[in-house]
PDB file of C-alpha atoms in Angstrom:
ATOM      1  CA  UNK A   1     -17.503   5.440 -14.974  1.00  0.00           C
ATOM      2  CA  UNK A   2     -14.270   7.415 -14.849  1.00  0.00           C
ATOM      3  CA  UNK A   3     -11.404   6.419 -12.545  1.00  0.00           C
ATOM      4  CA  UNK A   4      -8.389   8.635 -11.846  1.00  0.00           C
ATOM      5  CA  UNK A   5      -5.265   6.828 -10.607  1.00  0.00           C
ATOM      6  CA  UNK A   6      -2.359   8.773  -9.122  1.00  0.00           C
ATOM      7  CA  UNK A   7       1.190   7.478  -8.756  1.00  0.00           C
ATOM      8  CA  UNK A   8       0.708   5.003 -11.593  1.00  0.00           C
ATOM      9  CA  UNK A   9       4.449   4.294 -11.925  1.00  0.00           C
ATOM     10  CA  UNK A  10       4.617   2.878  -8.407  1.00  0.00           C
ATOM     11  CA  UNK A  11       4.068  -0.754  -7.455  1.00  0.00           C
ATOM     12  CA  UNK A  12       0.357  -0.575  -6.693  1.00  0.00           C
ATOM     13  CA  UNK A  13      -0.269   1.899  -9.518  1.00  0.00           C
ATOM     14  CA  UNK A  14       1.347  -0.446 -12.029  1.00  0.00           C
ATOM     15  CA  UNK A  15      -0.656  -3.390 -10.719  1.00  0.00           C
ATOM     16  CA  UNK A  16      -3.924  -1.476 -11.075  1.00  0.00           C
ATOM     17  CA  UNK A  17      -2.970  -0.470 -14.587  1.00  0.00           C
ATOM     18  CA  UNK A  18      -2.329  -4.116 -15.522  1.00  0.00           C
ATOM     19  CA  UNK A  19      -5.836  -5.098 -14.397  1.00  0.00           C
ATOM     20  CA  UNK A  20      -7.569  -2.119 -15.979  1.00  0.00           C
ATOM     21  CA  UNK A  21      -7.935  -3.764 -19.395  1.00  0.00           C
ATOM     22  CA  UNK A  22     -10.398  -6.199 -17.884  1.00  0.00           C
ATOM     23  CA  UNK A  23     -12.842  -3.411 -17.006  1.00  0.00           C
ATOM     24  CA  UNK A  24     -14.981  -1.140 -19.157  1.00  0.00           C
ATOM     25  CA  UNK A  25     -14.261   1.977 -17.093  1.00  0.00           C
ATOM     26  CA  UNK A  26     -12.521   5.043 -18.466  1.00  0.00           C
ATOM     27  CA  UNK A  27      -9.154   5.465 -16.765  1.00  0.00           C
ATOM     28  CA  UNK A  28      -6.728   8.334 -16.402  1.00  0.00           C
ATOM     29  CA  UNK A  29      -3.372   7.087 -15.131  1.00  0.00           C
ATOM     30  CA  UNK A  30      -1.112   9.846 -13.855  1.00  0.00           C
ATOM     31  CA  UNK A  31       2.388  10.008 -12.401  1.00  0.00           C
ATOM     32  CA  UNK A  32       4.542  12.740 -10.870  1.00  0.00           C
ATOM     33  CA  UNK A  33       5.159  14.286 -14.303  1.00  0.00           C
ATOM     34  CA  UNK A  34       1.477  14.531 -15.240  1.00  0.00           C
ATOM     35  CA  UNK A  35      -0.048  15.116 -11.802  1.00  0.00           C
ATOM     36  CA  UNK A  36       1.959  16.320  -8.821  1.00  0.00           C
ATOM     37  CA  UNK A  37      -0.435  15.603  -5.952  1.00  0.00           C
ATOM     38  CA  UNK A  38       1.423  18.114  -3.758  1.00  0.00           C
ATOM     39  CA  UNK A  39       0.428  20.889  -6.171  1.00  0.00           C
ATOM     40  CA  UNK A  40      -3.044  22.033  -5.089  1.00  0.00           C
ATOM     41  CA  UNK A  41      -3.748  23.963  -8.274  1.00  0.00           C
ATOM     42  CA  UNK A  42      -2.705  21.107 -10.544  1.00  0.00           C
ATOM     43  CA  UNK A  43      -4.760  18.591  -8.560  1.00  0.00           C
ATOM     44  CA  UNK A  44      -7.847  20.772  -8.862  1.00  0.00           C
ATOM     45  CA  UNK A  45      -7.306  21.290 -12.585  1.00  0.00           C
ATOM     46  CA  UNK A  46      -6.921  17.567 -13.352  1.00  0.00           C
ATOM     47  CA  UNK A  47      -9.797  16.424 -11.113  1.00  0.00           C
ATOM     48  CA  UNK A  48     -12.252  19.049 -12.352  1.00  0.00           C
ATOM     49  CA  UNK A  49     -11.162  18.446 -15.934  1.00  0.00           C
ATOM     50  CA  UNK A  50     -11.500  14.635 -15.865  1.00  0.00           C
ATOM     51  CA  UNK A  51     -14.487  14.508 -13.469  1.00  0.00           C
ATOM     52  CA  UNK A  52     -13.821  11.030 -12.037  1.00  0.00           C
ATOM     53  CA  UNK A  53     -16.308   8.996 -10.028  1.00  0.00           C
ATOM     54  CA  UNK A  54     -13.407   7.289  -8.248  1.00  0.00           C
ATOM     55  CA  UNK A  55      -9.911   8.530  -7.369  1.00  0.00           C
ATOM     56  CA  UNK A  56      -7.380   5.829  -6.474  1.00  0.00           C
ATOM     57  CA  UNK A  57      -4.441   7.484  -4.751  1.00  0.00           C
ATOM     58  CA  UNK A  58      -1.324   5.319  -4.929  1.00  0.00           C
ATOM     59  CA  UNK A  59       1.115   8.261  -4.834  1.00  0.00           C
ATOM     60  CA  UNK A  60       3.299   8.179  -1.712  1.00  0.00           C
ATOM     61  CA  UNK A  61       6.695   8.953  -0.244  1.00  0.00           C
ATOM     62  CA  UNK A  62       8.000   5.492   0.691  1.00  0.00           C
ATOM     63  CA  UNK A  63      11.743   5.998   1.311  1.00  0.00           C
ATOM     64  CA  UNK A  64      11.284   5.249   4.997  1.00  0.00           C
ATOM     65  CA  UNK A  65      14.821   5.991   6.194  1.00  0.00           C
ATOM     66  CA  UNK A  66      15.366   8.970   3.907  1.00  0.00           C
ATOM     67  CA  UNK A  67      12.154  10.491   5.282  1.00  0.00           C
ATOM     68  CA  UNK A  68      13.901  11.068   8.615  1.00  0.00           C
ATOM     69  CA  UNK A  69      15.883  13.833   6.882  1.00  0.00           C
ATOM     70  CA  UNK A  70      13.206  14.916   4.411  1.00  0.00           C
ATOM     71  CA  UNK A  71      10.283  15.337   6.763  1.00  0.00           C
ATOM     72  CA  UNK A  72       8.617  18.247   4.990  1.00  0.00           C
ATOM     73  CA  UNK A  73       8.850  16.625   1.556  1.00  0.00           C
ATOM     74  CA  UNK A  74       7.449  13.424   3.037  1.00  0.00           C
ATOM     75  CA  UNK A  75       4.604  15.299   4.738  1.00  0.00           C
ATOM     76  CA  UNK A  76       3.659  17.145   1.546  1.00  0.00           C
ATOM     77  CA  UNK A  77       3.297  13.867  -0.338  1.00  0.00           C
ATOM     78  CA  UNK A  78       1.868  11.604   2.353  1.00  0.00           C
ATOM     79  CA  UNK A  79      -0.333  14.032   4.272  1.00  0.00           C
ATOM     80  CA  UNK A  80      -1.028  17.406   2.653  1.00  0.00           C
ATOM     81  CA  UNK A  81      -1.767  15.900  -0.761  1.00  0.00           C
ATOM     82  CA  UNK A  82      -4.850  14.237   0.739  1.00  0.00           C
ATOM     83  CA  UNK A  83      -6.276  17.666   1.535  1.00  0.00           C
ATOM     84  CA  UNK A  84      -5.795  18.723  -2.089  1.00  0.00           C
ATOM     85  CA  UNK A  85      -7.376  15.550  -3.477  1.00  0.00           C
ATOM     86  CA  UNK A  86     -10.310  15.684  -1.061  1.00  0.00           C
ATOM     87  CA  UNK A  87     -11.013  19.361  -1.694  1.00  0.00           C
ATOM     88  CA  UNK A  88     -10.871  18.887  -5.461  1.00  0.00           C
ATOM     89  CA  UNK A  89     -13.159  15.868  -5.205  1.00  0.00           C
ATOM     90  CA  UNK A  90     -15.720  17.787  -3.161  1.00  0.00           C
ATOM     91  CA  UNK A  91     -15.711  20.551  -5.781  1.00  0.00           C
ATOM     92  CA  UNK A  92     -17.200  18.147  -8.333  1.00  0.00           C
ATOM     93  CA  UNK A  93     -20.942  18.105  -8.924  1.00  0.00           C
ATOM     94  CA  UNK A  94     -20.855  14.677  -7.257  1.00  0.00           C
ATOM     95  CA  UNK A  95     -17.974  13.948  -4.895  1.00  0.00           C
ATOM     96  CA  UNK A  96     -15.744  11.100  -6.057  1.00  0.00           C
ATOM     97  CA  UNK A  97     -14.920   8.074  -3.949  1.00  0.00           C
ATOM     98  CA  UNK A  98     -11.310   8.479  -2.810  1.00  0.00           C
ATOM     99  CA  UNK A  99      -9.418   5.212  -2.200  1.00  0.00           C
ATOM    100  CA  UNK A 100      -6.155   5.691  -0.330  1.00  0.00           C
ATOM    101  CA  UNK A 101      -3.414   3.283   0.777  1.00  0.00           C
ATOM    102  CA  UNK A 102      -1.769   3.493   4.172  1.00  0.00           C
ATOM    103  CA  UNK A 103       0.633   1.325   6.146  1.00  0.00           C
ATOM    104  CA  UNK A 104       1.071  -1.091   9.028  1.00  0.00           C
ATOM    105  CA  UNK A 105       3.629   1.397  10.397  1.00  0.00           C
ATOM    106  CA  UNK A 106       0.811   3.563  11.811  1.00  0.00           C
ATOM    107  CA  UNK A 107       0.209   0.948  14.533  1.00  0.00           C
ATOM    108  CA  UNK A 108       3.729   0.105  15.806  1.00  0.00           C
ATOM    109  CA  UNK A 109       2.444  -1.857  18.824  1.00  0.00           C
ATOM    110  CA  UNK A 110       4.520  -3.061  21.773  1.00  0.00           C
ATOM    111  CA  UNK A 111       2.786  -6.461  21.831  1.00  0.00           C
ATOM    112  CA  UNK A 112       2.588  -9.606  19.694  1.00  0.00           C
ATOM    113  CA  UNK A 113      -1.185  -9.718  19.272  1.00  0.00           C
ATOM    114  CA  UNK A 114      -3.097  -9.609  15.988  1.00  0.00           C
ATOM    115  CA  UNK A 115      -3.813  -5.984  15.051  1.00  0.00           C
ATOM    116  CA  UNK A 116      -7.334  -4.875  14.154  1.00  0.00           C
ATOM    117  CA  UNK A 117      -8.236  -1.607  12.454  1.00  0.00           C
ATOM    118  CA  UNK A 118      -9.308   0.008  15.740  1.00  0.00           C
ATOM    119  CA  UNK A 119      -6.027  -0.737  17.544  1.00  0.00           C
ATOM    120  CA  UNK A 120      -4.053   2.165  19.018  1.00  0.00           C
ATOM    121  CA  UNK A 121      -1.959   4.197  16.588  1.00  0.00           C
ATOM    122  CA  UNK A 122       1.561   4.914  17.870  1.00  0.00           C
ATOM    123  CA  UNK A 123       3.652   5.735  14.781  1.00  0.00           C
ATOM    124  CA  UNK A 124       7.373   6.117  15.496  1.00  0.00           C
ATOM    125  CA  UNK A 125       9.004   7.254  12.250  1.00  0.00           C
ATOM    126  CA  UNK A 126       8.471  10.371  10.135  1.00  0.00           C
ATOM    127  CA  UNK A 127       7.102   8.147   7.373  1.00  0.00           C
ATOM    128  CA  UNK A 128       4.594   6.516   9.725  1.00  0.00           C
ATOM    129  CA  UNK A 129       3.494   9.783  11.288  1.00  0.00           C
ATOM    130  CA  UNK A 130       2.883  11.412   7.902  1.00  0.00           C
ATOM    131  CA  UNK A 131       0.909   8.409   6.666  1.00  0.00           C
ATOM    132  CA  UNK A 132      -1.363   8.669   9.709  1.00  0.00           C
ATOM    133  CA  UNK A 133      -1.684  12.432   9.127  1.00  0.00           C
ATOM    134  CA  UNK A 134      -2.770  11.659   5.573  1.00  0.00           C
ATOM    135  CA  UNK A 135      -5.460   9.291   6.818  1.00  0.00           C
ATOM    136  CA  UNK A 136      -6.710  11.878   9.291  1.00  0.00           C
ATOM    137  CA  UNK A 137      -6.751  14.608   6.626  1.00  0.00           C
ATOM    138  CA  UNK A 138      -8.867  12.351   4.459  1.00  0.00           C
ATOM    139  CA  UNK A 139     -11.348  11.828   7.284  1.00  0.00           C
ATOM    140  CA  UNK A 140     -11.505  15.574   7.907  1.00  0.00           C
ATOM    141  CA  UNK A 141     -11.889  16.780   4.331  1.00  0.00           C
ATOM    142  CA  UNK A 142     -13.611  13.932   2.439  1.00  0.00           C
ATOM    143  CA  UNK A 143     -17.023  12.336   2.853  1.00  0.00           C
ATOM    144  CA  UNK A 144     -16.570   9.427   0.435  1.00  0.00           C
ATOM    145  CA  UNK A 145     -13.365   7.513   1.090  1.00  0.00           C
ATOM    146  CA  UNK A 146     -11.796   4.129   1.796  1.00  0.00           C
ATOM    147  CA  UNK A 147      -8.442   3.655   3.540  1.00  0.00           C
ATOM    148  CA  UNK A 148      -6.552   0.384   3.007  1.00  0.00           C
ATOM    149  CA  UNK A 149      -3.600  -0.248   5.344  1.00  0.00           C
ATOM    150  CA  UNK A 150      -1.135  -2.758   3.972  1.00  0.00           C
ATOM    151  CA  UNK A 151       2.338  -4.142   4.670  1.00  0.00           C
ATOM    152  CA  UNK A 152       5.589  -5.349   3.097  1.00  0.00           C
ATOM    153  CA  UNK A 153       4.483  -4.564  -0.473  1.00  0.00           C
ATOM    154  CA  UNK A 154       6.347  -5.970  -3.474  1.00  0.00           C
ATOM    155  CA  UNK A 155       5.866  -6.560  -7.200  1.00  0.00           C
ATOM    156  CA  UNK A 156       7.828  -7.901 -10.163  1.00  0.00           C
ATOM    157  CA  UNK A 157       9.646  -4.687 -11.092  1.00  0.00           C
ATOM    158  CA  UNK A 158       9.920  -2.280  -8.163  1.00  0.00           C
ATOM    159  CA  UNK A 159      12.714  -1.480  -5.750  1.00  0.00           C
ATOM    160  CA  UNK A 160      11.550  -3.880  -3.068  1.00  0.00           C
ATOM    161  CA  UNK A 161      12.751  -6.670  -0.791  1.00  0.00           C
ATOM    162  CA  UNK A 162      11.898  -9.455  -3.229  1.00  0.00           C
ATOM    163  CA  UNK A 163      13.876  -8.004  -6.104  1.00  0.00           C
ATOM    164  CA  UNK A 164      16.770  -7.059  -3.831  1.00  0.00           C
ATOM    165  CA  UNK A 165      16.997 -10.635  -2.548  1.00  0.00           C
ATOM    166  CA  UNK A 166      16.790 -12.080  -6.065  1.00  0.00           C
ATOM    167  CA  UNK A 167      19.591  -9.780  -7.198  1.00  0.00           C
ATOM    168  CA  UNK A 168      21.839 -10.492  -4.212  1.00  0.00           C
ATOM    169  CA  UNK A 169      21.135 -14.201  -4.444  1.00  0.00           C
ATOM    170  CA  UNK A 170      22.917 -14.287  -7.801  1.00  0.00           C
ATOM    171  CA  UNK A 171      26.267 -13.250  -6.299  1.00  0.00           C
ATOM    172  CA  UNK A 172      26.177 -13.875  -2.529  1.00  0.00           C
ATOM    173  CA  UNK A 173      26.824 -17.153  -0.728  1.00  0.00           C
ATOM    174  CA  UNK A 174      25.069 -15.952   2.427  1.00  0.00           C
ATOM    175  CA  UNK A 175      23.149 -12.975   3.795  1.00  0.00           C
ATOM    176  CA  UNK A 176      22.101 -11.807   7.253  1.00  0.00           C
ATOM    177  CA  UNK A 177      18.432 -10.802   7.458  1.00  0.00           C
ATOM    178  CA  UNK A 178      16.334  -9.573  10.385  1.00  0.00           C
ATOM    179  CA  UNK A 179      14.183 -12.284  11.965  1.00  0.00           C
ATOM    180  CA  UNK A 180      12.386 -10.529  14.851  1.00  0.00           C
ATOM    181  CA  UNK A 181      10.075  -8.359  12.713  1.00  0.00           C
ATOM    182  CA  UNK A 182       6.915 -10.350  11.956  1.00  0.00           C
ATOM    183  CA  UNK A 183       4.191  -9.552   9.451  1.00  0.00           C
ATOM    184  CA  UNK A 184       2.721 -10.456   6.071  1.00  0.00           C
ATOM    185  CA  UNK A 185       4.319  -9.824   2.676  1.00  0.00           C
ATOM    186  CA  UNK A 186       1.762  -8.351   0.270  1.00  0.00           C
ATOM    187  CA  UNK A 187       1.773  -8.723  -3.504  1.00  0.00           C
ATOM    188  CA  UNK A 188       0.796  -5.517  -5.292  1.00  0.00           C
ATOM    189  CA  UNK A 189      -1.267  -7.560  -7.742  1.00  0.00           C
ATOM    190  CA  UNK A 190      -3.496  -8.697  -4.885  1.00  0.00           C
ATOM    191  CA  UNK A 191      -3.898  -5.104  -3.688  1.00  0.00           C
ATOM    192  CA  UNK A 192      -5.082  -4.207  -7.191  1.00  0.00           C
ATOM    193  CA  UNK A 193      -7.616  -7.064  -7.164  1.00  0.00           C
ATOM    194  CA  UNK A 194      -9.109  -5.986  -3.838  1.00  0.00           C
ATOM    195  CA  UNK A 195      -9.189  -2.359  -5.023  1.00  0.00           C
ATOM    196  CA  UNK A 196     -11.335  -3.264  -8.012  1.00  0.00           C
ATOM    197  CA  UNK A 197     -13.514  -5.439  -5.792  1.00  0.00           C
ATOM    198  CA  UNK A 198     -14.134  -2.447  -3.520  1.00  0.00           C
ATOM    199  CA  UNK A 199     -14.952  -0.231  -6.511  1.00  0.00           C
ATOM    200  CA  UNK A 200     -17.419  -2.774  -7.917  1.00  0.00           C
ATOM    201  CA  UNK A 201     -19.200  -3.146  -4.585  1.00  0.00           C
ATOM    202  CA  UNK A 202     -19.309   0.605  -4.013  1.00  0.00           C
ATOM    203  CA  UNK A 203     -20.754   1.142  -7.490  1.00  0.00           C
ATOM    204  CA  UNK A 204     -23.538  -1.373  -6.826  1.00  0.00           C
ATOM    205  CA  UNK A 205     -24.221  -0.478  -3.192  1.00  0.00           C
ATOM    206  CA  UNK A 206     -22.231   2.378  -1.676  1.00  0.00           C
ATOM    207  CA  UNK A 207     -23.955   1.880   1.694  1.00  0.00           C
ATOM    208  CA  UNK A 208     -21.799  -1.191   2.261  1.00  0.00           C
ATOM    209  CA  UNK A 209     -19.022   1.176   3.363  1.00  0.00           C
ATOM    210  CA  UNK A 210     -21.144   3.438   5.571  1.00  0.00           C
ATOM    211  CA  UNK A 211     -19.988   1.747   8.783  1.00  0.00           C
ATOM    212  CA  UNK A 212     -16.510   0.666   7.690  1.00  0.00           C
ATOM    213  CA  UNK A 213     -14.151   2.866   5.721  1.00  0.00           C
ATOM    214  CA  UNK A 214     -10.742   1.720   7.019  1.00  0.00           C
ATOM    215  CA  UNK A 215      -9.387  -1.759   6.344  1.00  0.00           C
ATOM    216  CA  UNK A 216      -6.269  -3.846   6.856  1.00  0.00           C
ATOM    217  CA  UNK A 217      -5.151  -5.832   3.840  1.00  0.00           C
ATOM    218  CA  UNK A 218      -2.164  -8.114   3.374  1.00  0.00           C
ATOM    219  CA  UNK A 219      -1.671 -11.636   2.161  1.00  0.00           C
ATOM    220  CA  UNK A 220      -2.643 -14.417   4.547  1.00  0.00           C
ATOM    221  CA  UNK A 221      -0.157 -15.968   6.954  1.00  0.00           C
ATOM    222  CA  UNK A 222       2.653 -14.442   8.990  1.00  0.00           C
ATOM    223  CA  UNK A 223       6.405 -14.708   8.625  1.00  0.00           C
ATOM    224  CA  UNK A 224       9.583 -12.754   9.350  1.00  0.00           C
ATOM    225  CA  UNK A 225      12.013 -11.128   6.965  1.00  0.00           C
ATOM    226  CA  UNK A 226      14.579 -13.931   7.226  1.00  0.00           C
ATOM    227  CA  UNK A 227      12.016 -16.643   6.434  1.00  0.00           C
ATOM    228  CA  UNK A 228      10.643 -14.449   3.657  1.00  0.00           C
ATOM    229  CA  UNK A 229      14.154 -14.201   2.207  1.00  0.00           C
ATOM    230  CA  UNK A 230      14.631 -17.977   2.382  1.00  0.00           C
ATOM    231  CA  UNK A 231      11.421 -18.522   0.412  1.00  0.00           C
ATOM    232  CA  UNK A 232      12.522 -15.953  -2.190  1.00  0.00           C
ATOM    233  CA  UNK A 233      15.882 -17.694  -2.627  1.00  0.00           C
ATOM    234  CA  UNK A 234      14.214 -21.080  -2.981  1.00  0.00           C
ATOM    235  CA  UNK A 235      11.690 -19.887  -5.563  1.00  0.00           C
ATOM    236  CA  UNK A 236      14.366 -17.963  -7.429  1.00  0.00           C
ATOM    237  CA  UNK A 237      16.629 -20.994  -7.638  1.00  0.00           C
ATOM    238  CA  UNK A 238      19.435 -19.429  -5.578  1.00  0.00           C
ATOM    239  CA  UNK A 239      21.586 -21.308  -3.060  1.00  0.00           C
ATOM    240  CA  UNK A 240      22.357 -18.199  -0.993  1.00  0.00           C
ATOM    241  CA  UNK A 241      22.054 -19.084   2.718  1.00  0.00           C
ATOM    242  CA  UNK A 242      20.035 -16.785   4.997  1.00  0.00           C
ATOM    243  CA  UNK A 243      21.161 -16.159   8.565  1.00  0.00           C
ATOM    244  CA  UNK A 244      18.538 -14.660  10.883  1.00  0.00           C
ATOM    245  CA  UNK A 245      19.660 -11.757  13.074  1.00  0.00           C
ATOM    246  CA  UNK A 246      17.910  -9.440  15.581  1.00  0.00           C
ATOM    247  CA  UNK A 247      16.963  -5.905  14.551  1.00  0.00           C
ATOM    248  CA  UNK A 248      19.583  -4.605  16.981  1.00  0.00           C
ATOM    249  CA  UNK A 249      22.269  -5.933  14.644  1.00  0.00           C
ATOM    250  CA  UNK A 250      20.810  -4.070  11.658  1.00  0.00           C
ATOM    251  CA  UNK A 251      20.157  -0.493  12.817  1.00  0.00           C
ATOM    252  CA  UNK A 252      18.152   1.807  10.525  1.00  0.00           C
ATOM    253  CA  UNK A 253      17.411   5.527  10.614  1.00  0.00           C
ATOM    254  CA  UNK A 254      13.670   4.906  10.939  1.00  0.00           C
ATOM    255  CA  UNK A 255      12.152   2.549  13.497  1.00  0.00           C
ATOM    256  CA  UNK A 256      10.446  -0.564  12.143  1.00  0.00           C
ATOM    257  CA  UNK A 257       7.597  -2.268  14.024  1.00  0.00           C
ATOM    258  CA  UNK A 258       8.457  -5.714  15.384  1.00  0.00           C
ATOM    259  CA  UNK A 259       4.800  -6.719  15.104  1.00  0.00           C
ATOM    260  CA  UNK A 260       2.863  -6.167  11.873  1.00  0.00           C
ATOM    261  CA  UNK A 261       0.402  -9.040  12.252  1.00  0.00           C
ATOM    262  CA  UNK A 262      -2.634  -7.454  10.627  1.00  0.00           C
ATOM    263  CA  UNK A 263      -6.116  -8.893  11.058  1.00  0.00           C
ATOM    264  CA  UNK A 264      -7.893  -9.179   7.713  1.00  0.00           C
ATOM    265  CA  UNK A 265     -11.239 -10.326   9.098  1.00  0.00           C
ATOM    266  CA  UNK A 266     -13.015  -7.033   8.428  1.00  0.00           C
ATOM    267  CA  UNK A 267     -12.095  -6.679   4.765  1.00  0.00           C
ATOM    268  CA  UNK A 268     -12.805 -10.370   4.131  1.00  0.00           C
ATOM    269  CA  UNK A 269     -16.270 -10.028   5.622  1.00  0.00           C
ATOM    270  CA  UNK A 270     -17.234  -6.698   4.040  1.00  0.00           C
ATOM    271  CA  UNK A 271     -15.909  -7.498   0.563  1.00  0.00           C
ATOM    272  CA  UNK A 272     -16.724 -11.219   0.764  1.00  0.00           C
ATOM    273  CA  UNK A 273     -13.268 -12.204  -0.473  1.00  0.00           C
ATOM    274  CA  UNK A 274     -10.688 -14.898   0.093  1.00  0.00           C
ATOM    275  CA  UNK A 275      -7.108 -13.674   0.391  1.00  0.00           C
ATOM    276  CA  UNK A 276      -4.216 -15.746  -1.031  1.00  0.00           C
ATOM    277  CA  UNK A 277      -1.425 -16.828   1.290  1.00  0.00           C
ATOM    278  CA  UNK A 278       1.830 -14.915   1.057  1.00  0.00           C
ATOM    279  CA  UNK A 279       3.662 -17.992  -0.235  1.00  0.00           C
ATOM    280  CA  UNK A 280       1.175 -18.514  -3.085  1.00  0.00           C
ATOM    281  CA  UNK A 281       1.346 -14.870  -4.170  1.00  0.00           C
ATOM    282  CA  UNK A 282       5.131 -14.738  -3.865  1.00  0.00           C
ATOM    283  CA  UNK A 283       5.436 -17.782  -6.112  1.00  0.00           C
ATOM    284  CA  UNK A 284       3.117 -16.125  -8.638  1.00  0.00           C
ATOM    285  CA  UNK A 285       5.161 -12.929  -8.625  1.00  0.00           C
ATOM    286  CA  UNK A 286       8.510 -14.662  -9.071  1.00  0.00           C
ATOM    287  CA  UNK A 287       7.091 -16.939 -11.772  1.00  0.00           C
ATOM    288  CA  UNK A 288       5.845 -13.848 -13.653  1.00  0.00           C
ATOM    289  CA  UNK A 289       9.232 -12.204 -13.261  1.00  0.00           C
ATOM    290  CA  UNK A 290      11.248 -15.192 -14.462  1.00  0.00           C
ATOM    291  CA  UNK A 291       8.969 -15.742 -17.470  1.00  0.00           C
ATOM    292  CA  UNK A 292       9.251 -12.142 -18.718  1.00  0.00           C
TER     293      UNK A 292
END
């Protein structure tokens, strides 16, 4: 079976590539230089040339604040590219399964309840709105697809909160970090594991996804950014003190949801998986980073 992966230099793309050696599939890993998903002609050429059974789309515009000024660029990458991928997939003799990753930002609720996949979508930022547009384009133009909404993603090497905290912890005595935004940190390695689990199940019994095609996925347990930072400092061996502050004291160009408490019940039931806690996966990530 052939699997095409877009955005393979990003956090989730790298994680999928690391796991790929454990599978007998034939992979084509692409990045912006080898496959620009905003280029309809190039997408069609690569998809029809490789003829994948599965397309894993990890390409995305993720500079949340910068997106407020680069709305059209963000929309091309997060929304319109899904039309190109879906159309190219449907041009194959047998349409490929298209797995796409979305975000907790599409919900942006005004409550503190646990968020299920069917909850209202009220995206506030350009980034969030274009991610929801991408999901909707996939539903309009593809017949075989899975959407996985995730949150607070990090890995060993990317430009993310974990690595920023580890870097600042080497030189700072204290830092102020937002404490009123609550959610679940998510290790890219765990996203890769659940992606392969979905592919394996779909290969054996595609009907398992007939009634459910959109899932929340993040590591288990909830925390806030300040507590997350404290755990990073502890695991990284840094004495940098973390002071919790409200979001109002750390204004950003793009609005962040205060509540990103995602329910994972659906994906756990459908895929029959157990999800590691955020503390366990964070420790694994930092251990990998410090050992390499």
